[in-house]
Amino acid sequence: MKLIQISSITKKIALAAFGLFLLLFLPVHLGINLCILRDDGGLWYRAASHFMGTNYIVKVFEIVLMACVAFHIIIAIIITIENFFARPVRYKVRIKSKTSLGSRYMIWTGGIIACFLVLHFINFYFVKHGLIEGKYTASIEKVDAFFQENAIKMQNGELSDEKKNALIAQYQNISEVSSDKMDKERKNLINLTKQEVKKYCGEDFTEYEPDFYTMSIELFKNKTYSIIYLLVFIALGLHLSHAIKSLAQTLGLSHKTYNPFIVFVANFYAIVIPIGFAIIPLAIMF
Amino acid sequence: MKFKLNIWRQKDAKSKGYFQRYDIDNISPDCSFLEMLDILNESLVDKFEHPVCFDNDCREGICGMCGLYINGQAHGPDSGVTTCQLHMRRFTDGQTITIEPWRAKPFPIIKDLVVDRSAFDKIIQEGGYISVTTGGVVDGNSIPISKEKADKAMDAASCIGCGACVAACKNASAMLFVSAKVSQFSLLPQGKIEAKTRVQKMVSKMNELGFGGCTNTYACQAECPKSISRENIARLNREFIIAKTTSEELF
């Protein structure tokens, strides 16, 4: 059964190439995540999130990354279905040949990671795109500038009575803002719901961003979420333990001189990257 | 020694198969696996029952005819041997042994444990050869070949085409077989001339026949009676990429 009339090797090369891009992104994501552990009230983490959310080069890469995730999953599913039908009658006794755990369960560990991605998107990515409500942050400087702008309009009589009252109410609200809604340096409003954004920043204020730091801390304090997170990264470790060696094999890279380097990179990814991610919920939980 | 045998019986390609239980006794530990089946068949013939059909020929591990899937492993629990080289001392007294035919879409069952492996012949017909014009015999050593390359080509050429790689692979992939056949030529100067067309044609045929794709689990290498290395699969992939990207007819 052939779902797509392309050579099985070409499909594997495509799967490997899309996977390679995802591999390159992982250390970047880990680096940003580790900022959460810095004892600065989320200053670095929010700065990194702001950069990732606003930089145009990153935005282009984001599209490429999403395409890579989608194609990696689609090709993996196609290959699995085709391979399943290459043996229509299964053996009675399960295959006992010596193979690595990671290689045997690639589609399952991949499936676990894909399910987690959906959860991850609901928690963060959809919030960023305004599809789901989360927590928000806004620069006090920008809120102040917006307020001043409206205040000038009010002096010139350009605001309706309703807006005038709202502006006065905003002045009252922001002067009474509690300390948990401010970051350590008192430069940003944080941990705001959408209603609070309107309350403190004004109805028409749009320059607020998702407060990923608060959202992450809240999520990692939830033990069920953290345990799911840790299990997913065990699956990721297994997936990566086979992925890199398999990628090299598929691209025809096998030589006694550089094979040890491939094994080193594979082990690094399989052990260091998942442990790096797993440290975060463990540090926050305990 | 005595054994409980669970053997796949299937009258012909179209009939439905089933597992038949046989109890066998008085088997010498030094008896080979196929000799044990011979003894079973003699007892069946004595009882006017149909003997169990299985492929075999040389019975010394070089022809590639025998091939049984024994207790979850192609050619049984020993590594680097064919079914005919497997001995009953490898099993424990009273053990249940389940014997199945190679299972893969391109290897249809002919009868009982006999499968049609002509799919391999079709792959070979696509390019598993070198085209040589007839003429005078070339002097020996007129084409220098390094020892390392000659050894690797010889290792690849030791593939006997038994199909254990397909049987052991969870995807029923024939990549180890095809890679060995591609490598044995592409490593040598005589084979390089047709290397690009060979690899494309053989891979294309492999896909057309319905073999699965390789997911690099290396069960094939673990079960190969000739210990063909997975290095050959990397070489096949490399040759395929080079052929696809540098052939005059792209894609």
PDB file of C-alpha atoms in Angstrom, chain A:
ATOM      1  CA  MET A   1       0.000   0.000   0.000  1.00  0.00           C
ATOM      2  CA  LYS A   2       1.491   3.293  -1.111  1.00  0.00           C
ATOM      3  CA  LEU A   3      -0.266   6.435   0.096  1.00  0.00           C
ATOM      4  CA  ILE A   4       2.155   8.682  -1.784  1.00  0.00           C
ATOM      5  CA  GLN A   5       4.001   7.548  -4.894  1.00  0.00           C
ATOM      6  CA  ILE A   6       7.417   8.670  -3.702  1.00  0.00           C
ATOM      7  CA  SER A   7      10.306   6.364  -2.890  1.00  0.00           C
ATOM      8  CA  SER A   8      10.409   5.129   0.713  1.00  0.00           C
ATOM      9  CA  ILE A   9      13.939   6.545   1.015  1.00  0.00           C
ATOM     10  CA  THR A  10      12.831   9.995  -0.195  1.00  0.00           C
ATOM     11  CA  LYS A  11      10.052  10.007   2.419  1.00  0.00           C
ATOM     12  CA  LYS A  12      12.579   9.096   5.088  1.00  0.00           C
ATOM     13  CA  ILE A  13      14.938  11.847   3.937  1.00  0.00           C
ATOM     14  CA  ALA A  14      12.087  14.375   4.125  1.00  0.00           C
ATOM     15  CA  LEU A  15      11.136  13.122   7.597  1.00  0.00           C
ATOM     16  CA  ALA A  16      14.762  13.445   8.700  1.00  0.00           C
ATOM     17  CA  ALA A  17      15.187  16.925   7.191  1.00  0.00           C
ATOM     18  CA  PHE A  18      12.075  18.317   8.906  1.00  0.00           C
ATOM     19  CA  GLY A  19      13.166  16.629  12.131  1.00  0.00           C
ATOM     20  CA  LEU A  20      16.601  18.223  11.830  1.00  0.00           C
ATOM     21  CA  PHE A  21      15.082  21.705  11.900  1.00  0.00           C
ATOM     22  CA  LEU A  22      13.097  20.793  15.011  1.00  0.00           C
ATOM     23  CA  LEU A  23      16.311  19.529  16.605  1.00  0.00           C
ATOM     24  CA  LEU A  24      17.995  22.879  16.005  1.00  0.00           C
ATOM     25  CA  PHE A  25      15.115  24.709  17.679  1.00  0.00           C
ATOM     26  CA  LEU A  26      15.140  22.605  20.871  1.00  0.00           C
ATOM     27  CA  PRO A  27      18.278  24.140  22.490  1.00  0.00           C
ATOM     28  CA  VAL A  28      16.901  27.641  21.734  1.00  0.00           C
ATOM     29  CA  HIS A  29      13.625  26.766  23.474  1.00  0.00           C
ATOM     30  CA  LEU A  30      15.518  25.215  26.385  1.00  0.00           C
ATOM     31  CA  GLY A  31      17.704  28.304  26.756  1.00  0.00           C
ATOM     32  CA  ILE A  32      14.618  30.527  27.004  1.00  0.00           C
ATOM     33  CA  ASN A  33      12.889  28.140  29.418  1.00  0.00           C
ATOM     34  CA  LEU A  34      15.889  28.047  31.721  1.00  0.00           C
ATOM     35  CA  CYS A  35      15.586  31.840  32.175  1.00  0.00           C
ATOM     36  CA  ILE A  36      12.534  31.064  34.318  1.00  0.00           C
ATOM     37  CA  LEU A  37      14.834  29.680  37.005  1.00  0.00           C
ATOM     38  CA  ARG A  38      16.692  32.978  37.374  1.00  0.00           C
ATOM     39  CA  ASP A  39      15.728  34.763  40.580  1.00  0.00           C
ATOM     40  CA  ASP A  40      14.770  38.042  38.905  1.00  0.00           C
ATOM     41  CA  GLY A  41      10.987  37.848  39.067  1.00  0.00           C
ATOM     42  CA  GLY A  42      10.801  36.800  35.431  1.00  0.00           C
ATOM     43  CA  LEU A  43      12.761  39.736  33.999  1.00  0.00           C
ATOM     44  CA  TRP A  44      14.916  37.665  31.621  1.00  0.00           C
ATOM     45  CA  TYR A  45      12.120  35.249  30.784  1.00  0.00           C
ATOM     46  CA  ARG A  46       9.721  38.056  29.887  1.00  0.00           C
ATOM     47  CA  ALA A  47      12.445  39.793  27.863  1.00  0.00           C
ATOM     48  CA  ALA A  48      13.135  36.560  25.959  1.00  0.00           C
ATOM     49  CA  SER A  49       9.386  35.996  25.406  1.00  0.00           C
ATOM     50  CA  HIS A  50       9.039  39.577  24.195  1.00  0.00           C
ATOM     51  CA  PHE A  51      11.920  39.088  21.742  1.00  0.00           C
ATOM     52  CA  MET A  52      10.509  35.790  20.453  1.00  0.00           C
ATOM     53  CA  GLY A  53       7.044  37.293  20.106  1.00  0.00           C
ATOM     54  CA  THR A  54       8.005  40.508  18.333  1.00  0.00           C
ATOM     55  CA  ASN A  55      11.183  39.893  16.289  1.00  0.00           C
ATOM     56  CA  TYR A  56      10.373  39.579  12.580  1.00  0.00           C
ATOM     57  CA  ILE A  57      13.116  37.030  11.843  1.00  0.00           C
ATOM     58  CA  VAL A  58      11.764  34.873  14.659  1.00  0.00           C
ATOM     59  CA  LYS A  59       8.261  35.254  13.220  1.00  0.00           C
ATOM     60  CA  VAL A  60       9.448  33.896   9.861  1.00  0.00           C
ATOM     61  CA  PHE A  61      11.192  31.030  11.621  1.00  0.00           C
ATOM     62  CA  GLU A  62       8.001  30.376  13.556  1.00  0.00           C
ATOM     63  CA  ILE A  63       6.131  29.730  10.297  1.00  0.00           C
ATOM     64  CA  VAL A  64       8.936  27.448   9.060  1.00  0.00           C
ATOM     65  CA  LEU A  65       8.926  25.654  12.401  1.00  0.00           C
ATOM     66  CA  MET A  66       5.161  25.078  12.332  1.00  0.00           C
ATOM     67  CA  ALA A  67       5.434  23.760   8.768  1.00  0.00           C
ATOM     68  CA  CYS A  68       8.258  21.421   9.844  1.00  0.00           C
ATOM     69  CA  VAL A  69       6.192  20.099  12.764  1.00  0.00           C
ATOM     70  CA  ALA A  70       3.195  19.531  10.487  1.00  0.00           C
ATOM     71  CA  PHE A  71       5.163  17.821   7.704  1.00  0.00           C
ATOM     72  CA  HIS A  72       7.198  15.751  10.185  1.00  0.00           C
ATOM     73  CA  ILE A  73       3.961  14.418  11.713  1.00  0.00           C
ATOM     74  CA  ILE A  74       2.192  13.863   8.377  1.00  0.00           C
ATOM     75  CA  ILE A  75       5.120  11.987   6.811  1.00  0.00           C
ATOM     76  CA  ALA A  76       5.607   9.892   9.968  1.00  0.00           C
ATOM     77  CA  ILE A  77       1.939   8.862   9.882  1.00  0.00           C
ATOM     78  CA  ILE A  78       2.103   8.033   6.147  1.00  0.00           C
ATOM     79  CA  ILE A  79       5.274   5.944   6.617  1.00  0.00           C
ATOM     80  CA  THR A  80       3.755   4.098   9.595  1.00  0.00           C
ATOM     81  CA  ILE A  81       0.560   3.250   7.707  1.00  0.00           C
ATOM     82  CA  GLU A  82       2.495   2.049   4.648  1.00  0.00           C
ATOM     83  CA  ASN A  83       4.842  -0.015   6.797  1.00  0.00           C
ATOM     84  CA  PHE A  84       1.912  -1.562   8.655  1.00  0.00           C
ATOM     85  CA  PHE A  85       0.388  -2.775   5.404  1.00  0.00           C
ATOM     86  CA  ALA A  86       3.700  -4.285   4.261  1.00  0.00           C
ATOM     87  CA  ARG A  87       2.887  -7.103   6.709  1.00  0.00           C
ATOM     88  CA  PRO A  88      -0.867  -7.680   6.464  1.00  0.00           C
ATOM     89  CA  VAL A  89      -0.742 -10.883   8.547  1.00  0.00           C
ATOM     90  CA  ARG A  90       1.144 -10.348  11.809  1.00  0.00           C
ATOM     91  CA  TYR A  91       3.244 -12.938  13.612  1.00  0.00           C
ATOM     92  CA  LYS A  92       1.703 -14.887  16.478  1.00  0.00           C
ATOM     93  CA  VAL A  93       4.870 -14.528  18.534  1.00  0.00           C
ATOM     94  CA  ARG A  94       6.005 -10.939  18.933  1.00  0.00           C
ATOM     95  CA  ILE A  95       9.337 -10.075  17.267  1.00  0.00           C
ATOM     96  CA  LYS A  96      12.116 -10.636  19.798  1.00  0.00           C
ATOM     97  CA  SER A  97      15.045  -9.297  17.775  1.00  0.00           C
ATOM     98  CA  LYS A  98      17.465  -7.078  19.681  1.00  0.00           C
ATOM     99  CA  THR A  99      16.596  -3.487  18.876  1.00  0.00           C
ATOM    100  CA  SER A 100      16.821  -0.269  20.871  1.00  0.00           C
ATOM    101  CA  LEU A 101      13.795   0.850  22.883  1.00  0.00           C
ATOM    102  CA  GLY A 102      13.773   4.251  21.181  1.00  0.00           C
ATOM    103  CA  SER A 103      13.728   2.757  17.677  1.00  0.00           C
ATOM    104  CA  ARG A 104      10.868   0.365  18.465  1.00  0.00           C
ATOM    105  CA  TYR A 105       8.497   3.009  19.794  1.00  0.00           C
ATOM    106  CA  MET A 106       9.293   6.048  17.613  1.00  0.00           C
ATOM    107  CA  ILE A 107       5.714   6.546  16.437  1.00  0.00           C
ATOM    108  CA  TRP A 108       4.372   6.180  20.011  1.00  0.00           C
ATOM    109  CA  THR A 109       6.874   8.552  21.603  1.00  0.00           C
ATOM    110  CA  GLY A 110       6.271  10.899  18.662  1.00  0.00           C
ATOM    111  CA  GLY A 111       2.511  10.621  19.300  1.00  0.00           C
ATOM    112  CA  ILE A 112       2.988  11.501  22.982  1.00  0.00           C
ATOM    113  CA  ILE A 113       5.049  14.549  22.002  1.00  0.00           C
ATOM    114  CA  ALA A 114       2.413  15.582  19.423  1.00  0.00           C
ATOM    115  CA  CYS A 115      -0.360  15.330  22.073  1.00  0.00           C
ATOM    116  CA  PHE A 116       1.729  17.445  24.424  1.00  0.00           C
ATOM    117  CA  LEU A 117       2.231  19.994  21.657  1.00  0.00           C
ATOM    118  CA  VAL A 118      -1.557  20.408  21.460  1.00  0.00           C
ATOM    119  CA  LEU A 119      -1.646  21.024  25.226  1.00  0.00           C
ATOM    120  CA  HIS A 120       1.330  23.373  24.922  1.00  0.00           C
ATOM    121  CA  PHE A 121      -0.390  25.306  22.149  1.00  0.00           C
ATOM    122  CA  ILE A 122      -3.570  25.642  24.231  1.00  0.00           C
ATOM    123  CA  ASN A 123      -1.564  26.897  27.198  1.00  0.00           C
ATOM    124  CA  PHE A 124       0.732  29.307  25.377  1.00  0.00           C
ATOM    125  CA  TYR A 125       0.575  29.606  21.591  1.00  0.00           C
ATOM    126  CA  PHE A 126      -3.187  30.151  21.344  1.00  0.00           C
ATOM    127  CA  VAL A 127      -2.979  32.728  24.136  1.00  0.00           C
ATOM    128  CA  LYS A 128      -0.357  34.580  22.111  1.00  0.00           C
ATOM    129  CA  HIS A 129      -2.712  34.669  19.136  1.00  0.00           C
ATOM    130  CA  GLY A 130      -5.681  35.694  21.275  1.00  0.00           C
ATOM    131  CA  LEU A 131      -7.633  32.467  20.743  1.00  0.00           C
ATOM    132  CA  ILE A 132      -7.602  31.625  24.435  1.00  0.00           C
ATOM    133  CA  GLU A 133      -7.488  34.011  27.359  1.00  0.00           C
ATOM    134  CA  GLY A 134      -4.452  33.901  29.630  1.00  0.00           C
ATOM    135  CA  LYS A 135      -2.470  36.315  31.759  1.00  0.00           C
ATOM    136  CA  TYR A 136      -1.006  39.507  30.331  1.00  0.00           C
ATOM    137  CA  THR A 137       1.769  41.976  30.925  1.00  0.00           C
ATOM    138  CA  ALA A 138       2.159  45.599  29.816  1.00  0.00           C
ATOM    139  CA  SER A 139       5.003  48.085  30.021  1.00  0.00           C
ATOM    140  CA  ILE A 140       4.159  50.908  32.449  1.00  0.00           C
ATOM    141  CA  GLU A 141       5.972  53.309  30.135  1.00  0.00           C
ATOM    142  CA  LYS A 142       3.619  52.404  27.283  1.00  0.00           C
ATOM    143  CA  VAL A 143       0.556  52.555  29.528  1.00  0.00           C
ATOM    144  CA  ASP A 144       1.672  55.983  30.721  1.00  0.00           C
ATOM    145  CA  ALA A 145       2.244  57.237  27.155  1.00  0.00           C
ATOM    146  CA  PHE A 146      -1.203  55.999  26.154  1.00  0.00           C
ATOM    147  CA  PHE A 147      -2.712  57.694  29.202  1.00  0.00           C
ATOM    148  CA  GLN A 148      -0.943  60.997  28.444  1.00  0.00           C
ATOM    149  CA  GLU A 149      -2.180  60.858  24.879  1.00  0.00           C
ATOM    150  CA  ASN A 150      -5.747  60.465  26.068  1.00  0.00           C
ATOM    151  CA  ALA A 151      -5.308  63.136  28.729  1.00  0.00           C
ATOM    152  CA  ILE A 152      -4.264  65.663  26.034  1.00  0.00           C
ATOM    153  CA  LYS A 153      -7.283  64.636  23.984  1.00  0.00           C
ATOM    154  CA  MET A 154      -9.452  65.194  27.064  1.00  0.00           C
ATOM    155  CA  GLN A 155      -7.985  68.710  27.565  1.00  0.00           C
ATOM    156  CA  ASN A 156      -8.742  69.517  23.934  1.00  0.00           C
ATOM    157  CA  GLY A 157     -12.281  68.282  24.412  1.00  0.00           C
ATOM    158  CA  GLU A 158     -11.899  65.446  21.918  1.00  0.00           C
ATOM    159  CA  LEU A 159     -13.159  62.702  24.274  1.00  0.00           C
ATOM    160  CA  SER A 160     -16.778  61.792  24.889  1.00  0.00           C
ATOM    161  CA  ASP A 161     -18.110  61.967  28.456  1.00  0.00           C
ATOM    162  CA  GLU A 162     -18.035  58.194  28.700  1.00  0.00           C
ATOM    163  CA  LYS A 163     -14.353  58.049  27.752  1.00  0.00           C
ATOM    164  CA  LYS A 164     -13.552  60.927  30.082  1.00  0.00           C
ATOM    165  CA  ASN A 165     -15.050  59.015  33.006  1.00  0.00           C
ATOM    166  CA  ALA A 166     -13.185  55.870  31.960  1.00  0.00           C
ATOM    167  CA  LEU A 167      -9.897  57.790  31.887  1.00  0.00           C
ATOM    168  CA  ILE A 168     -10.505  59.205  35.360  1.00  0.00           C
ATOM    169  CA  ALA A 169     -11.425  55.716  36.615  1.00  0.00           C
ATOM    170  CA  GLN A 170      -8.213  54.332  35.037  1.00  0.00           C
ATOM    171  CA  TYR A 171      -6.173  56.981  36.882  1.00  0.00           C
ATOM    172  CA  GLN A 172      -7.803  55.908  40.138  1.00  0.00           C
ATOM    173  CA  ASN A 173      -7.277  52.196  39.419  1.00  0.00           C
ATOM    174  CA  ILE A 174      -3.639  52.442  38.414  1.00  0.00           C
ATOM    175  CA  SER A 175      -2.747  54.515  41.477  1.00  0.00           C
ATOM    176  CA  GLU A 176      -4.207  51.741  43.659  1.00  0.00           C
ATOM    177  CA  VAL A 177      -2.598  48.810  41.770  1.00  0.00           C
ATOM    178  CA  SER A 178      -1.382  46.092  44.143  1.00  0.00           C
ATOM    179  CA  SER A 179       2.294  45.071  44.337  1.00  0.00           C
ATOM    180  CA  ASP A 180       1.646  41.540  42.941  1.00  0.00           C
ATOM    181  CA  LYS A 181       0.596  43.186  39.685  1.00  0.00           C
ATOM    182  CA  MET A 182       3.999  44.843  39.270  1.00  0.00           C
ATOM    183  CA  ASP A 183       7.332  43.272  38.453  1.00  0.00           C
ATOM    184  CA  LYS A 184      10.385  43.617  40.709  1.00  0.00           C
ATOM    185  CA  GLU A 185      11.726  46.642  38.888  1.00  0.00           C
ATOM    186  CA  ARG A 186       8.272  48.254  38.840  1.00  0.00           C
ATOM    187  CA  LYS A 187       8.553  48.765  35.082  1.00  0.00           C
ATOM    188  CA  ASN A 188       5.801  46.369  33.968  1.00  0.00           C
ATOM    189  CA  LEU A 189       2.296  45.480  34.988  1.00  0.00           C
ATOM    190  CA  ILE A 190       2.096  41.685  35.240  1.00  0.00           C
ATOM    191  CA  ASN A 191      -0.331  38.864  36.007  1.00  0.00           C
ATOM    192  CA  LEU A 192      -3.273  40.728  34.453  1.00  0.00           C
ATOM    193  CA  THR A 193      -6.483  39.198  33.194  1.00  0.00           C
ATOM    194  CA  LYS A 194      -8.084  40.765  30.102  1.00  0.00           C
ATOM    195  CA  GLN A 195     -10.490  42.671  32.384  1.00  0.00           C
ATOM    196  CA  GLU A 196      -7.576  43.958  34.446  1.00  0.00           C
ATOM    197  CA  VAL A 197      -5.798  45.086  31.279  1.00  0.00           C
ATOM    198  CA  LYS A 198      -8.843  47.244  30.474  1.00  0.00           C
ATOM    199  CA  LYS A 199      -9.060  48.403  34.084  1.00  0.00           C
ATOM    200  CA  TYR A 200      -5.441  49.507  34.441  1.00  0.00           C
ATOM    201  CA  CYS A 201      -4.424  50.311  30.883  1.00  0.00           C
ATOM    202  CA  GLY A 202      -7.605  51.635  29.360  1.00  0.00           C
ATOM    203  CA  GLU A 203     -10.280  50.175  27.079  1.00  0.00           C
ATOM    204  CA  ASP A 204      -8.438  50.814  23.822  1.00  0.00           C
ATOM    205  CA  PHE A 205      -4.923  49.872  24.973  1.00  0.00           C
ATOM    206  CA  THR A 206      -3.529  47.174  22.668  1.00  0.00           C
ATOM    207  CA  GLU A 207       0.170  46.992  23.447  1.00  0.00           C
ATOM    208  CA  TYR A 208      -0.108  44.300  26.094  1.00  0.00           C
ATOM    209  CA  GLU A 209       1.525  40.880  25.717  1.00  0.00           C
ATOM    210  CA  PRO A 210       0.907  37.441  27.194  1.00  0.00           C
ATOM    211  CA  ASP A 211       2.588  37.087  30.589  1.00  0.00           C
ATOM    212  CA  PHE A 212       4.230  33.728  29.887  1.00  0.00           C
ATOM    213  CA  TYR A 213       6.239  33.881  33.109  1.00  0.00           C
ATOM    214  CA  THR A 214       3.183  33.973  35.384  1.00  0.00           C
ATOM    215  CA  MET A 215       1.373  31.418  33.244  1.00  0.00           C
ATOM    216  CA  SER A 216       4.370  29.040  33.332  1.00  0.00           C
ATOM    217  CA  ILE A 217       4.839  29.341  37.092  1.00  0.00           C
ATOM    218  CA  GLU A 218       1.116  28.710  37.643  1.00  0.00           C
ATOM    219  CA  LEU A 219       1.221  25.649  35.399  1.00  0.00           C
ATOM    220  CA  PHE A 220       4.337  24.164  36.992  1.00  0.00           C
ATOM    221  CA  LYS A 221       2.859  24.621  40.454  1.00  0.00           C
ATOM    222  CA  ASN A 222       0.111  22.242  39.303  1.00  0.00           C
ATOM    223  CA  LYS A 223       1.518  18.803  40.158  1.00  0.00           C
ATOM    224  CA  THR A 224      -0.578  16.909  37.591  1.00  0.00           C
ATOM    225  CA  TYR A 225       0.680  19.160  34.808  1.00  0.00           C
ATOM    226  CA  SER A 226       4.269  18.870  36.012  1.00  0.00           C
ATOM    227  CA  ILE A 227       4.128  15.067  36.142  1.00  0.00           C
ATOM    228  CA  ILE A 228       2.661  14.976  32.597  1.00  0.00           C
ATOM    229  CA  TYR A 229       5.450  17.373  31.561  1.00  0.00           C
ATOM    230  CA  LEU A 230       8.139  15.109  33.057  1.00  0.00           C
ATOM    231  CA  LEU A 231       6.689  11.976  31.398  1.00  0.00           C
ATOM    232  CA  VAL A 232       6.564  13.766  28.049  1.00  0.00           C
ATOM    233  CA  PHE A 233      10.241  14.630  28.343  1.00  0.00           C
ATOM    234  CA  ILE A 234      11.112  10.985  29.069  1.00  0.00           C
ATOM    235  CA  ALA A 235       9.293  10.192  25.811  1.00  0.00           C
ATOM    236  CA  LEU A 236      11.206  13.010  24.091  1.00  0.00           C
ATOM    237  CA  GLY A 237      14.503  11.578  25.377  1.00  0.00           C
ATOM    238  CA  LEU A 238      13.619   8.172  23.934  1.00  0.00           C
ATOM    239  CA  HIS A 239      12.514   9.765  20.663  1.00  0.00           C
ATOM    240  CA  LEU A 240      15.726  11.767  20.357  1.00  0.00           C
ATOM    241  CA  SER A 241      17.950   8.829  21.346  1.00  0.00           C
ATOM    242  CA  HIS A 242      16.955   7.165  18.074  1.00  0.00           C
ATOM    243  CA  ALA A 243      16.191  10.263  16.005  1.00  0.00           C
ATOM    244  CA  ILE A 244      19.711  11.597  15.583  1.00  0.00           C
ATOM    245  CA  LYS A 245      21.399   8.276  14.831  1.00  0.00           C
ATOM    246  CA  SER A 246      18.547   7.465  12.447  1.00  0.00           C
ATOM    247  CA  LEU A 247      18.850  10.870  10.779  1.00  0.00           C
ATOM    248  CA  ALA A 248      22.549  10.278  10.112  1.00  0.00           C
ATOM    249  CA  GLN A 249      21.860   6.790   8.748  1.00  0.00           C
ATOM    250  CA  THR A 250      19.068   8.061   6.480  1.00  0.00           C
ATOM    251  CA  LEU A 251      21.280  10.804   5.087  1.00  0.00           C
ATOM    252  CA  GLY A 252      23.945   8.180   4.422  1.00  0.00           C
ATOM    253  CA  LEU A 253      26.335   9.507   7.051  1.00  0.00           C
ATOM    254  CA  SER A 254      28.235   6.552   8.395  1.00  0.00           C
ATOM    255  CA  HIS A 255      31.994   6.604   8.762  1.00  0.00           C
ATOM    256  CA  LYS A 256      34.272   5.304  11.482  1.00  0.00           C
ATOM    257  CA  THR A 257      35.863   8.772  11.835  1.00  0.00           C
ATOM    258  CA  TYR A 258      32.711  10.740  12.578  1.00  0.00           C
ATOM    259  CA  ASN A 259      30.368   8.035  13.889  1.00  0.00           C
ATOM    260  CA  PRO A 260      31.541   8.695  17.501  1.00  0.00           C
ATOM    261  CA  PHE A 261      30.584  12.355  17.035  1.00  0.00           C
ATOM    262  CA  ILE A 262      27.093  11.353  15.844  1.00  0.00           C
ATOM    263  CA  VAL A 263      26.727   9.100  18.911  1.00  0.00           C
ATOM    264  CA  PHE A 264      27.906  11.961  21.154  1.00  0.00           C
ATOM    265  CA  VAL A 265      25.368  14.402  19.679  1.00  0.00           C
ATOM    266  CA  ALA A 266      22.615  11.760  19.929  1.00  0.00           C
ATOM    267  CA  ASN A 267      23.401  11.091  23.591  1.00  0.00           C
ATOM    268  CA  PHE A 268      23.674  14.809  24.331  1.00  0.00           C
ATOM    269  CA  TYR A 269      20.242  15.434  22.879  1.00  0.00           C
ATOM    270  CA  ALA A 270      18.709  12.340  24.440  1.00  0.00           C
ATOM    271  CA  ILE A 271      19.992  13.071  27.949  1.00  0.00           C
ATOM    272  CA  VAL A 272      20.948  16.732  28.387  1.00  0.00           C
ATOM    273  CA  ILE A 273      18.002  18.366  26.582  1.00  0.00           C
ATOM    274  CA  PRO A 274      15.196  16.413  28.371  1.00  0.00           C
ATOM    275  CA  ILE A 275      16.970  16.821  31.738  1.00  0.00           C
ATOM    276  CA  GLY A 276      17.315  20.558  31.057  1.00  0.00           C
ATOM    277  CA  PHE A 277      13.573  20.839  30.463  1.00  0.00           C
ATOM    278  CA  ALA A 278      12.711  18.536  33.391  1.00  0.00           C
ATOM    279  CA  ILE A 279      14.729  20.610  35.903  1.00  0.00           C
ATOM    280  CA  ILE A 280      12.240  23.487  35.565  1.00  0.00           C
ATOM    281  CA  PRO A 281       9.069  21.829  36.962  1.00  0.00           C
ATOM    282  CA  LEU A 282      11.159  20.021  39.579  1.00  0.00           C
ATOM    283  CA  ALA A 283      12.703  23.307  40.764  1.00  0.00           C
ATOM    284  CA  ILE A 284       9.327  25.047  40.871  1.00  0.00           C
ATOM    285  CA  MET A 285       7.453  22.146  42.518  1.00  0.00           C
ATOM    286  CA  PHE A 286      10.034  21.547  45.263  1.00  0.00           C
TER     287      PHE A 286
END
